Each structure stands twice: as structure tokens, then as C-alpha cells.
mmCIF file of C-alpha atoms and ligand atoms in Angstrom:
data_model
loop_
_atom_site.group_PDB
_atom_site.id
_atom_site.type_symbol
_atom_site.label_atom_id
_atom_site.label_comp_id
_atom_site.label_asym_id
_atom_site.label_seq_id
_atom_site.Cartn_x
_atom_site.Cartn_y
_atom_site.Cartn_z
ATOM 1 C CA UNK H 29 0.165 0.225 0.377
ATOM 2 C CA UNK H 30 3.055 2.165 1.033
ATOM 3 C CA UNK H 31 4.009 2.715 -2.944
ATOM 4 C CA UNK H 32 0.734 3.731 -4.247
ATOM 5 C CA UNK H 33 1.180 7.067 -1.837
ATOM 6 C CA UNK H 34 3.787 9.436 -2.481
ATOM 7 C CA UNK H 35 4.083 12.282 0.051
ATOM 8 C CA UNK H 36 5.700 16.041 -0.957
ATOM 9 C CA UNK H 37 8.781 16.839 0.988
ATOM 10 C CA UNK H 38 7.340 19.534 3.635
ATOM 11 C CA UNK H 39 4.173 16.990 4.588
ATOM 12 C CA UNK H 40 6.704 14.492 4.828
ATOM 13 C CA UNK H 41 8.849 16.455 7.445
ATOM 14 C CA UNK H 42 5.955 17.695 9.230
ATOM 15 C CA UNK H 43 4.829 13.973 10.024
ATOM 16 C CA UNK H 44 8.215 13.142 11.133
ATOM 17 C CA UNK H 45 8.465 15.944 13.181
ATOM 18 C CA UNK H 46 4.675 15.170 14.161
ATOM 19 C CA UNK H 47 3.164 18.934 13.432
ATOM 20 C CA UNK H 48 0.135 19.603 12.759
ATOM 21 C CA UNK H 49 -1.394 18.589 9.106
ATOM 22 C CA UNK H 50 -4.670 19.725 7.355
ATOM 23 C CA UNK H 51 -6.101 17.098 4.599
ATOM 24 C CA UNK H 52 -7.222 19.323 1.433
ATOM 25 C CA UNK H 53 -9.863 17.560 -1.686
ATOM 26 C CA UNK H 54 -8.758 18.874 -5.280
ATOM 27 C CA UNK H 55 -12.709 18.256 -7.157
ATOM 28 C CA UNK H 56 -13.190 21.809 -5.367
ATOM 29 C CA UNK H 57 -10.225 22.647 -7.283
ATOM 30 C CA UNK H 58 -10.919 21.055 -10.788
ATOM 31 C CA UNK H 59 -14.537 20.857 -11.006
ATOM 32 C CA UNK H 60 -16.068 23.169 -8.056
ATOM 33 C CA UNK H 61 -14.743 26.336 -9.526
ATOM 34 C CA UNK H 62 -13.257 27.914 -12.512
ATOM 35 C CA UNK H 63 -9.700 28.428 -14.071
ATOM 36 C CA UNK H 64 -7.228 30.661 -12.593
ATOM 37 C CA UNK H 65 -10.080 31.286 -9.438
ATOM 38 C CA UNK H 66 -9.916 27.439 -8.612
ATOM 39 C CA UNK H 67 -5.851 27.758 -8.420
ATOM 40 C CA UNK H 68 -5.566 30.919 -6.487
ATOM 41 C CA UNK H 69 -7.987 29.622 -3.924
ATOM 42 C CA UNK H 70 -5.970 26.651 -3.551
ATOM 43 C CA UNK H 71 -2.659 28.413 -2.643
ATOM 44 C CA UNK H 72 -4.625 30.911 -0.597
ATOM 45 C CA UNK H 73 -6.088 27.790 1.260
ATOM 46 C CA UNK H 74 -2.734 26.511 1.893
ATOM 47 C CA UNK H 75 -1.279 29.744 2.885
ATOM 48 C CA UNK H 76 -4.064 30.437 5.442
ATOM 49 C CA UNK H 77 -2.814 27.426 6.932
ATOM 50 C CA UNK H 78 0.841 27.750 7.073
ATOM 51 C CA UNK H 79 -0.006 31.112 8.688
ATOM 52 C CA UNK H 80 -1.679 29.324 11.710
ATOM 53 C CA UNK H 81 1.125 27.282 11.940
ATOM 54 C CA UNK H 82 0.070 23.928 10.325
ATOM 55 C CA UNK H 83 1.541 21.811 7.055
ATOM 56 C CA UNK H 84 -1.491 21.412 4.433
ATOM 57 C CA UNK H 85 -1.797 18.394 2.008
ATOM 58 C CA UNK H 86 -3.991 18.849 -0.938
ATOM 59 C CA UNK H 87 -4.550 15.019 -2.270
ATOM 60 C CA UNK H 88 -5.036 13.866 -6.112
ATOM 61 C CA UNK H 89 -3.969 11.259 -8.209
ATOM 62 C CA UNK H 90 -1.187 11.421 -10.609
ATOM 63 C CA UNK H 91 1.195 8.834 -12.578
ATOM 64 C CA UNK H 92 -0.697 6.112 -10.412
ATOM 65 C CA UNK H 93 0.034 7.333 -7.083
ATOM 66 C CA UNK H 94 -1.999 9.144 -4.443
ATOM 67 C CA UNK H 95 -0.212 12.531 -3.994
ATOM 68 C CA UNK H 96 -0.079 14.142 -0.721
ATOM 69 C CA UNK H 97 0.728 17.515 -0.823
ATOM 70 C CA UNK H 98 0.925 19.141 -4.329
ATOM 71 C CA UNK H 99 3.617 21.852 -5.092
ATOM 72 C CA UNK H 100 2.663 25.068 -7.369
ATOM 73 C CA UNK H 101 2.972 23.835 -10.672
ATOM 74 C CA UNK H 102 1.257 20.683 -9.628
ATOM 75 C CA UNK H 103 -1.720 22.334 -8.445
ATOM 76 C CA UNK H 104 -1.995 24.704 -11.827
ATOM 77 C CA UNK H 105 -2.014 21.542 -13.540
ATOM 78 C CA UNK H 106 -4.981 20.386 -11.638
ATOM 79 C CA UNK H 107 -6.837 23.231 -11.992
ATOM 80 C CA UNK H 108 -6.095 24.503 -15.567
ATOM 81 C CA UNK H 109 -5.969 20.763 -17.417
ATOM 82 C CA UNK H 110 -9.573 20.092 -17.847
ATOM 83 C CA UNK H 111 -9.133 16.864 -17.933
ATOM 84 C CA UNK H 112 -8.735 15.486 -14.486
ATOM 85 C CA UNK H 113 -10.949 12.808 -13.311
ATOM 86 C CA UNK H 114 -13.595 13.278 -10.481
ATOM 87 C CA UNK H 115 -12.552 10.521 -8.370
ATOM 88 C CA UNK H 116 -14.359 9.173 -5.287
ATOM 89 C CA UNK H 117 -14.220 5.810 -3.219
ATOM 90 C CA UNK H 118 -15.546 3.723 -6.592
ATOM 91 C CA UNK H 119 -13.228 5.754 -8.774
ATOM 92 C CA UNK H 120 -9.719 5.647 -7.296
ATOM 93 C CA UNK H 121 -8.308 2.005 -8.467
ATOM 94 C CA UNK H 122 -9.408 2.789 -12.147
ATOM 95 C CA UNK H 123 -7.821 6.001 -11.902
ATOM 96 C CA UNK H 124 -4.551 4.822 -9.817
ATOM 97 C CA UNK H 125 -4.098 1.426 -12.217
ATOM 98 C CA UNK H 126 -4.774 3.775 -15.633
ATOM 99 C CA UNK H 127 -2.022 6.341 -14.232
ATOM 100 C CA UNK H 128 -4.166 9.803 -14.919
ATOM 101 C CA UNK H 129 -5.147 12.745 -13.467
ATOM 102 C CA UNK H 130 -7.408 12.381 -11.022
ATOM 103 C CA UNK H 131 -9.045 15.098 -8.368
ATOM 104 C CA UNK H 132 -10.562 13.466 -5.492
ATOM 105 C CA UNK H 133 -13.851 14.515 -3.699
ATOM 106 C CA UNK H 134 -14.795 14.744 -0.548
ATOM 107 C CA UNK H 135 -15.371 11.042 0.029
ATOM 108 C CA UNK H 136 -12.315 10.165 -2.443
ATOM 109 C CA UNK H 137 -9.824 12.482 0.135
ATOM 110 C CA UNK H 138 -11.163 11.151 2.877
ATOM 111 C CA UNK H 139 -10.091 7.688 2.204
ATOM 112 C CA UNK H 140 -6.546 8.838 1.097
ATOM 113 C CA UNK H 141 -5.937 11.475 4.015
ATOM 114 C CA UNK H 142 -6.797 8.237 6.159
ATOM 115 C CA UNK H 143 -4.379 5.944 4.667
ATOM 116 C CA UNK H 144 -1.646 9.102 4.815
ATOM 117 C CA UNK H 145 -2.308 9.276 9.117
ATOM 118 C CA UNK H 146 -4.232 12.120 8.652
ATOM 119 C CA UNK H 147 -7.479 12.965 10.869
ATOM 120 C CA UNK H 148 -8.497 16.823 9.822
ATOM 121 C CA UNK H 149 -9.748 17.188 6.152
ATOM 122 C CA UNK H 150 -10.800 20.542 4.939
ATOM 123 C CA UNK H 151 -13.309 21.110 2.223
ATOM 124 C CA UNK H 152 -16.132 23.724 1.334
ATOM 125 C CA UNK H 153 -19.106 21.981 1.824
ATOM 126 C CA UNK H 154 -19.855 18.403 1.693
ATOM 127 C CA UNK H 155 -21.931 16.071 -0.676
ATOM 128 C CA UNK H 156 -25.325 14.850 0.419
ATOM 129 C CA UNK H 157 -29.016 13.953 -0.212
ATOM 130 C CA UNK H 158 -29.990 15.338 -3.215
ATOM 131 C CA UNK H 159 -33.794 16.673 -3.696
ATOM 132 C CA UNK H 160 -35.886 14.213 -5.510
ATOM 133 C CA UNK H 161 -33.142 11.201 -4.208
ATOM 134 C CA UNK H 162 -36.505 9.437 -3.576
ATOM 135 C CA UNK H 163 -37.179 8.685 -7.780
ATOM 136 C CA UNK H 164 -33.745 9.795 -8.821
ATOM 137 C CA UNK H 165 -31.469 7.308 -5.648
ATOM 138 C CA UNK H 166 -28.773 10.737 -5.986
ATOM 139 C CA UNK H 167 -27.015 10.422 -2.622
ATOM 140 C CA UNK H 168 -23.293 11.278 -2.712
ATOM 141 C CA UNK H 169 -20.824 8.695 -1.968
ATOM 142 C CA UNK H 170 -19.717 11.464 0.495
ATOM 143 C CA UNK H 171 -22.165 10.332 3.095
ATOM 144 C CA UNK H 172 -21.269 6.473 3.044
ATOM 145 C CA UNK H 173 -17.568 7.648 3.270
ATOM 146 C CA UNK H 174 -17.981 9.787 6.567
ATOM 147 C CA UNK H 175 -20.352 6.062 7.649
ATOM 148 C CA UNK H 176 -16.975 4.737 7.762
ATOM 149 C CA UNK H 177 -13.953 6.654 7.235
ATOM 150 C CA UNK H 178 -12.469 8.037 10.475
ATOM 151 C CA UNK H 179 -11.550 11.481 9.398
ATOM 152 C CA UNK H 180 -12.914 14.538 10.535
ATOM 153 C CA UNK H 181 -14.654 17.048 7.371
ATOM 154 C CA UNK H 182 -14.174 20.855 8.272
ATOM 155 C CA UNK H 183 -16.896 22.450 6.147
ATOM 156 C CA UNK H 184 -19.700 24.805 5.689
ATOM 157 C CA UNK H 185 -22.226 22.800 6.055
ATOM 158 C CA UNK H 186 -23.817 20.502 3.184
ATOM 159 C CA UNK H 187 -24.132 21.761 -0.641
ATOM 160 C CA UNK H 188 -27.057 24.245 -0.722
ATOM 161 C CA UNK H 189 -28.179 22.353 -3.990
ATOM 162 C CA UNK H 190 -29.015 19.293 -1.426
ATOM 163 C CA UNK H 191 -31.924 18.271 0.721
ATOM 164 C CA UNK H 192 -29.945 19.652 3.936
ATOM 165 C CA UNK H 193 -32.706 17.544 6.401
ATOM 166 C CA UNK H 194 -32.761 13.763 4.791
ATOM 167 C CA UNK H 195 -29.109 14.369 4.277
ATOM 168 C CA UNK H 196 -28.840 15.237 8.467
ATOM 169 C CA UNK H 197 -31.135 12.197 8.363
ATOM 170 C CA UNK H 198 -28.768 9.620 6.617
ATOM 171 C CA UNK H 199 -25.748 11.101 8.728
ATOM 172 C CA UNK H 200 -27.800 9.992 12.162
ATOM 173 C CA UNK H 201 -28.739 6.813 10.606
ATOM 174 C CA UNK H 202 -25.554 5.987 10.299
ATOM 175 C CA UNK H 203 -24.361 7.134 13.576
ATOM 176 C CA UNK H 204 -21.867 10.291 11.951
ATOM 177 C CA UNK H 205 -22.129 12.873 14.636
ATOM 178 C CA UNK H 206 -22.518 16.499 13.138
ATOM 179 C CA UNK H 207 -20.541 19.155 15.465
ATOM 180 C CA UNK H 208 -21.077 23.030 15.194
ATOM 181 C CA UNK H 209 -18.571 25.810 16.009
ATOM 182 C CA UNK H 210 -19.505 29.134 15.908
ATOM 183 C CA UNK H 211 -23.596 28.827 16.394
ATOM 184 C CA UNK H 212 -25.956 26.059 17.268
ATOM 185 C CA UNK H 213 -27.439 25.120 13.560
ATOM 186 C CA UNK H 214 -25.868 23.609 10.847
ATOM 187 C CA UNK H 215 -24.143 25.998 8.321
ATOM 188 C CA UNK H 216 -25.992 26.021 4.824
ATOM 189 C CA UNK H 217 -22.769 26.815 2.522
ATOM 190 C CA UNK H 218 -23.822 30.068 0.711
ATOM 191 C CA UNK H 219 -25.896 30.718 3.646
ATOM 192 C CA UNK H 220 -25.552 30.657 7.438
ATOM 193 C CA UNK H 221 -28.449 28.951 8.602
ATOM 194 C CA UNK H 222 -29.782 25.694 7.585
ATOM 195 C CA UNK H 223 -32.221 26.027 9.885
ATOM 196 C CA UNK H 224 -31.644 22.445 11.585
ATOM 197 C CA UNK H 225 -29.677 21.927 15.002
ATOM 198 C CA UNK H 226 -26.436 20.326 14.891
ATOM 199 C CA UNK H 227 -25.891 17.258 16.982
ATOM 200 C CA UNK H 228 -23.313 19.168 19.331
ATOM 201 C CA UNK H 229 -21.882 22.983 19.149
ATOM 202 C CA UNK H 230 -17.631 22.870 20.374
ATOM 203 C CA UNK H 231 -16.704 26.540 19.553
ATOM 204 C CA UNK H 232 -12.786 25.527 21.030
ATOM 205 C CA UNK H 233 -10.204 23.642 19.123
ATOM 206 C CA UNK H 234 -9.622 21.837 22.285
ATOM 207 C CA UNK H 235 -13.219 20.090 22.922
ATOM 208 C CA UNK H 236 -13.273 19.426 19.509
ATOM 209 C CA UNK H 237 -10.400 17.256 19.342
ATOM 210 C CA UNK H 238 -11.169 16.198 22.865
ATOM 211 C CA UNK H 239 -15.112 14.528 21.141
ATOM 212 C CA UNK H 240 -12.572 13.533 18.215
ATOM 213 C CA UNK H 241 -10.104 11.068 20.439
ATOM 214 C CA UNK H 242 -13.278 10.061 22.659
ATOM 215 C CA UNK H 243 -14.702 8.838 19.505
ATOM 216 C CA UNK H 244 -11.790 7.210 18.007
ATOM 217 C CA UNK H 245 -10.402 6.060 21.137
ATOM 218 C CA UNK H 246 -13.307 3.847 21.818
ATOM 219 C CA UNK H 247 -12.505 2.254 18.455
ATOM 220 C CA UNK H 248 -16.166 3.957 17.112
ATOM 221 C CA UNK H 249 -14.794 3.788 13.394
ATOM 222 C CA UNK H 250 -15.928 6.902 11.546
ATOM 223 C CA UNK H 251 -15.870 10.192 10.119
ATOM 224 C CA UNK H 252 -17.191 12.979 11.962
ATOM 225 C CA UNK H 253 -18.440 16.450 10.649
ATOM 226 C CA UNK H 254 -17.852 19.525 11.852
ATOM 227 C CA UNK H 255 -19.559 21.896 10.551
ATOM 228 C CA UNK H 256 -18.920 26.534 10.959
ATOM 229 C CA UNK H 257 -20.883 28.983 8.939
ATOM 230 C CA UNK H 258 -19.485 31.184 6.204
ATOM 231 C CA UNK H 259 -18.459 34.519 7.484
ATOM 232 C CA UNK H 260 -21.421 37.183 7.746
ATOM 233 C CA UNK H 261 -20.186 39.587 5.059
ATOM 234 C CA UNK H 262 -19.716 37.139 2.788
ATOM 235 C CA UNK H 263 -22.881 34.931 2.717
ATOM 236 C CA UNK H 264 -25.266 35.403 0.053
ATOM 237 C CA UNK H 265 -28.690 36.900 0.555
ATOM 238 C CA UNK H 266 -31.225 33.497 1.200
ATOM 239 C CA UNK H 267 -34.293 34.627 -0.972
ATOM 240 C CA UNK H 268 -31.755 35.077 -3.878
ATOM 241 C CA UNK H 269 -29.507 31.925 -3.568
ATOM 242 C CA UNK H 270 -32.854 30.189 -2.838
ATOM 243 C CA UNK H 271 -34.303 31.171 -5.918
ATOM 244 C CA UNK H 272 -31.282 30.672 -8.221
ATOM 245 C CA UNK H 273 -31.267 27.014 -6.769
ATOM 246 C CA UNK H 274 -34.444 25.855 -8.048
ATOM 247 C CA UNK H 275 -33.951 27.690 -11.479
ATOM 248 C CA UNK H 276 -29.909 25.413 -11.800
ATOM 249 C CA UNK H 277 -31.672 22.509 -10.741
ATOM 250 C CA UNK H 278 -34.865 23.141 -13.100
ATOM 251 C CA UNK H 279 -31.967 23.486 -15.954
ATOM 252 C CA UNK H 280 -30.192 20.023 -15.296
ATOM 253 C CA UNK H 281 -33.654 18.497 -15.051
ATOM 254 C CA UNK H 282 -34.442 20.072 -18.350
ATOM 255 C CA UNK H 283 -30.979 19.504 -19.872
ATOM 256 C CA UNK H 284 -30.735 15.086 -18.288
ATOM 257 C CA UNK H 285 -27.521 15.697 -16.176
ATOM 258 C CA UNK H 286 -27.030 13.261 -13.926
ATOM 259 C CA UNK H 287 -24.289 11.620 -11.789
ATOM 260 C CA UNK H 288 -20.914 12.882 -10.974
ATOM 261 C CA UNK H 289 -22.056 15.864 -13.383
ATOM 262 C CA UNK H 290 -24.810 17.298 -11.321
ATOM 263 C CA UNK H 291 -23.004 18.924 -8.810
ATOM 264 C CA UNK H 292 -20.501 20.705 -11.107
ATOM 265 C CA UNK H 293 -23.178 21.684 -13.318
ATOM 266 C CA UNK H 294 -24.714 23.148 -10.367
ATOM 267 C CA UNK H 295 -21.809 25.012 -8.779
ATOM 268 C CA UNK H 296 -21.166 26.692 -12.714
ATOM 269 C CA UNK H 297 -24.929 27.475 -13.116
ATOM 270 C CA UNK H 298 -25.268 29.323 -9.847
ATOM 271 C CA UNK H 299 -21.661 31.144 -10.900
ATOM 272 C CA UNK H 300 -22.996 32.499 -13.526
ATOM 273 C CA UNK H 301 -26.400 33.211 -12.166
ATOM 274 C CA UNK H 302 -25.454 35.204 -9.570
ATOM 275 C CA UNK H 303 -23.218 37.105 -11.696
ATOM 276 C CA UNK H 304 -20.158 35.222 -10.195
ATOM 277 C CA UNK H 305 -21.200 36.375 -6.178
ATOM 278 C CA UNK H 306 -21.610 32.671 -5.253
ATOM 279 C CA UNK H 307 -18.291 32.323 -6.544
ATOM 280 C CA UNK H 308 -16.595 34.813 -4.314
ATOM 281 C CA UNK H 309 -18.870 33.493 -1.647
ATOM 282 C CA UNK H 310 -17.286 29.473 -1.612
ATOM 283 C CA UNK H 311 -13.962 30.795 -1.896
ATOM 284 C CA UNK H 312 -14.514 32.995 1.315
ATOM 285 C CA UNK H 313 -16.273 30.158 2.779
ATOM 286 C CA UNK H 314 -13.180 27.564 2.391
ATOM 287 C CA UNK H 315 -10.673 30.069 4.110
ATOM 288 C CA UNK H 316 -12.678 30.335 6.392
ATOM 289 C CA UNK H 317 -13.191 26.421 7.073
ATOM 290 C CA UNK H 318 -9.324 26.415 6.991
ATOM 291 C CA UNK H 319 -8.990 28.319 9.981
ATOM 292 C CA UNK H 320 -11.202 26.454 11.800
ATOM 293 C CA UNK H 321 -9.617 23.087 10.300
ATOM 294 C CA UNK H 322 -5.909 24.243 11.354
ATOM 295 C CA UNK H 323 -6.827 24.958 14.863
ATOM 296 C CA UNK H 324 -8.169 21.569 15.263
ATOM 297 C CA UNK H 325 -5.369 20.231 14.098
ATOM 298 C CA UNK H 326 -3.237 21.675 16.106
ATOM 299 C CA UNK H 327 -5.412 20.604 19.191
ATOM 300 C CA UNK H 328 -5.290 17.287 18.372
ATOM 301 C CA UNK H 329 -1.349 17.717 17.195
ATOM 302 C CA UNK H 330 -0.742 19.055 20.978
ATOM 303 C CA UNK H 331 -2.481 15.751 22.261
HETATM 304 N N1 PSU O 2 -16.862 21.575 -1.929
HETATM 305 C C1 PSU O 2 -17.224 22.466 -2.549
HETATM 306 N N2 PSU O 2 -17.131 22.543 -3.647
HETATM 307 C C2 PSU O 2 -17.010 21.274 -4.285
HETATM 308 C C3 PSU O 2 -17.080 19.790 -3.767
HETATM 309 C C4 PSU O 2 -17.188 20.622 -2.665
HETATM 310 O O1 PSU O 2 -17.032 23.781 -2.085
HETATM 311 O O2 PSU O 2 -17.606 21.016 -5.784
HETATM 312 C C5 PSU O 2 -16.792 18.812 -3.676
HETATM 313 C C6 PSU O 2 -16.333 17.931 -3.071
HETATM 314 O O3 PSU O 2 -15.466 17.187 -3.672
HETATM 315 C C7 PSU O 2 -17.802 16.545 -2.561
HETATM 316 C C8 PSU O 2 -18.348 16.864 -4.604
HETATM 317 O O4 PSU O 2 -17.372 15.428 -2.754
HETATM 318 O O5 PSU O 2 -18.183 18.157 -4.534
HETATM 319 C C9 PSU O 2 -19.783 15.648 -3.869
HETATM 320 O O6 PSU O 2 -19.751 15.576 -5.566
HETATM 321 P P1 PSU O 2 -21.246 14.502 -5.599
HETATM 322 O O7 PSU O 2 -22.876 15.115 -5.236
HETATM 323 O O8 PSU O 2 -21.336 13.857 -7.333
HETATM 324 O O9 PSU O 2 -20.904 13.527 -4.684
HETATM 325 MN MN1 MN O 3 -24.624 12.317 -6.987
#
């Protein structure tokens, strides 16, 4: 298995010294945001984490190996190629064996982070149960991964294009704890409040770390969701985002968009329909998540 993983020098050094490391995904770079904002954001997110004293490890698949930590050039390649596969659990073997370029989703990144010995992972918003899932069966593999892989995913809630209530029900069924920080409720990606309560609120990273230790020391395998809301000034107006999301969903249905193409299609349409403002919100929330994730990784590393 070790041959399948390739650590960058800075990540290997951080690991050898027992320093805090934060995993980052790459689907958000290759499929979640347009070039060049995607690459700029990826670098800025890494800088936020470094600035707080932790080491970022962006994860992707390249040349038949899982890469843990990417150089600036590799981030550029990933963000600009337009050809990276979207890699979830089912896709990982194909992209590794085929030797191509792969951008890992939340599910894919959780698997790789766990293999690399990392416990904290920052993304924008997790995937979940799509609206209308009772007929489409579209439920993100992210949820199933959270049920089994022991990594804490720091996010601004689940993407607002989803059915948030059903997403939380699914997580509850699978025993995935949903923690919140900075507010009682689960965040709603482009807006702060989903209207649903998180299971436990811990504002202090030491409390968050204490929860994770207690869970995993007991052998209770599986992930944890830590939600934190988009900063006030960067949030979208709720009515506007709701209306535009419905329009984007209608367009996806009319054009027959299905499977792994759904989420990238919706994010791109929402960006266009908001005149780019949703992208600014997405960038702001990811950077804020990176702060929360770095503080948590530091608290965990202090032991
Ligand atoms: N967060 C973002 N933008 C994104 C994603 C998350 O701010 O593009 C990606 C993640 O990689 C997540 C994926 O795993 O969207 C969900 O895709 P799907 O619904 O097809 O499982
Ligand atoms: Mn899906």
C-alpha cells in the first residue's frame, strides 16, 4: 500500500516531526471552481493553514500514485487541465491503475487522508442527499464514506443544492456526529443557517479535539462533520440563492444532467446566475473552514 502513496517533502517533514497536518481535496479545484480562481484559491487556502502553523496537504491522483501534498506547479496542472477525473471511492482503482490525473472528492480524499494517517480534512461543503433523491437515488458517496472512514471533515455545511434535512437524517442513521462551531445550527454553504440544529456545538478547538479523541479511542470508527458558517459579510442573501438554486435545478433536469456531473453543473450555473457572487462566497467559506481546520489539527497534534 505504501507504494501507492507519495508524500511531498514538506508534508513528509511535518509528519516526521509530529506537526499538525490538514488534508485538502482537489475536486473543488478541478470541478468546483473555474480557472484561474480555483488555483488561486487553492494556494490561498494552503497559505491560511501555514499561517496558523499547520501544514496543508492537498490530495490528488497523478502518475499512478496518490499524491499527499502538491507543489504550486501541480496545483496549476490540476486546475487548468480540464481533464482530471472526479475521483470518489469507486473511481480510485481505475485512475490509479490507469495512471491518469484524478481530482479527489470528499469521499476520495477521506480515504487517502486516512491511508496517510491524517485526521483533519477541510473542504467547502460536503455532498449529500439530493432533492428528489426518492426518485433519482442521487445520494453522494461522501455520506457513506463518513459512515466508515475516521476523518473529521470541516465544512460550511452541505452544499445548499441538496436536501439538508434528508442529508442530516442519513448521517444520523449511520452514526455520523455533526458538530458545529460559532453557532448552534448546521451551516448552509452559501448562507449561514440551514434551520437545522447540529448535534453538538464546540467553539473551542480543544473541545472539538476532545470529542474526536473520545470517539476514536473507543474504536467508534467513522467520520465526523464539523460545520462552521460562512463569514457574515460574505454570505449570499437567502431568497436570492434559493431562487437561483431552484432555477439551476430545473435546468439540470431539463438538460438531463445526471450522476457525477450534477454537482459541478449546479455550482457553475449558480455562479453564472449570481454574476460570480456565489464564487466569491464559496472562496470565502473555504478559507474560513481552513482556519477552523488548522486550529483543530493543532489542538489534536498537541495531544
Ligand atoms: N465543496 C465545494 N465545492 C465542490 C465540492 C465540495 O465548495 O465542488 C465537491 C466535493 O469534492 C464533494 C463533491 O465531494 O463536490 C460532491 O459531489 P457529488 O454530489 O457528485 O458526490
Ligand atoms: Mn451524486
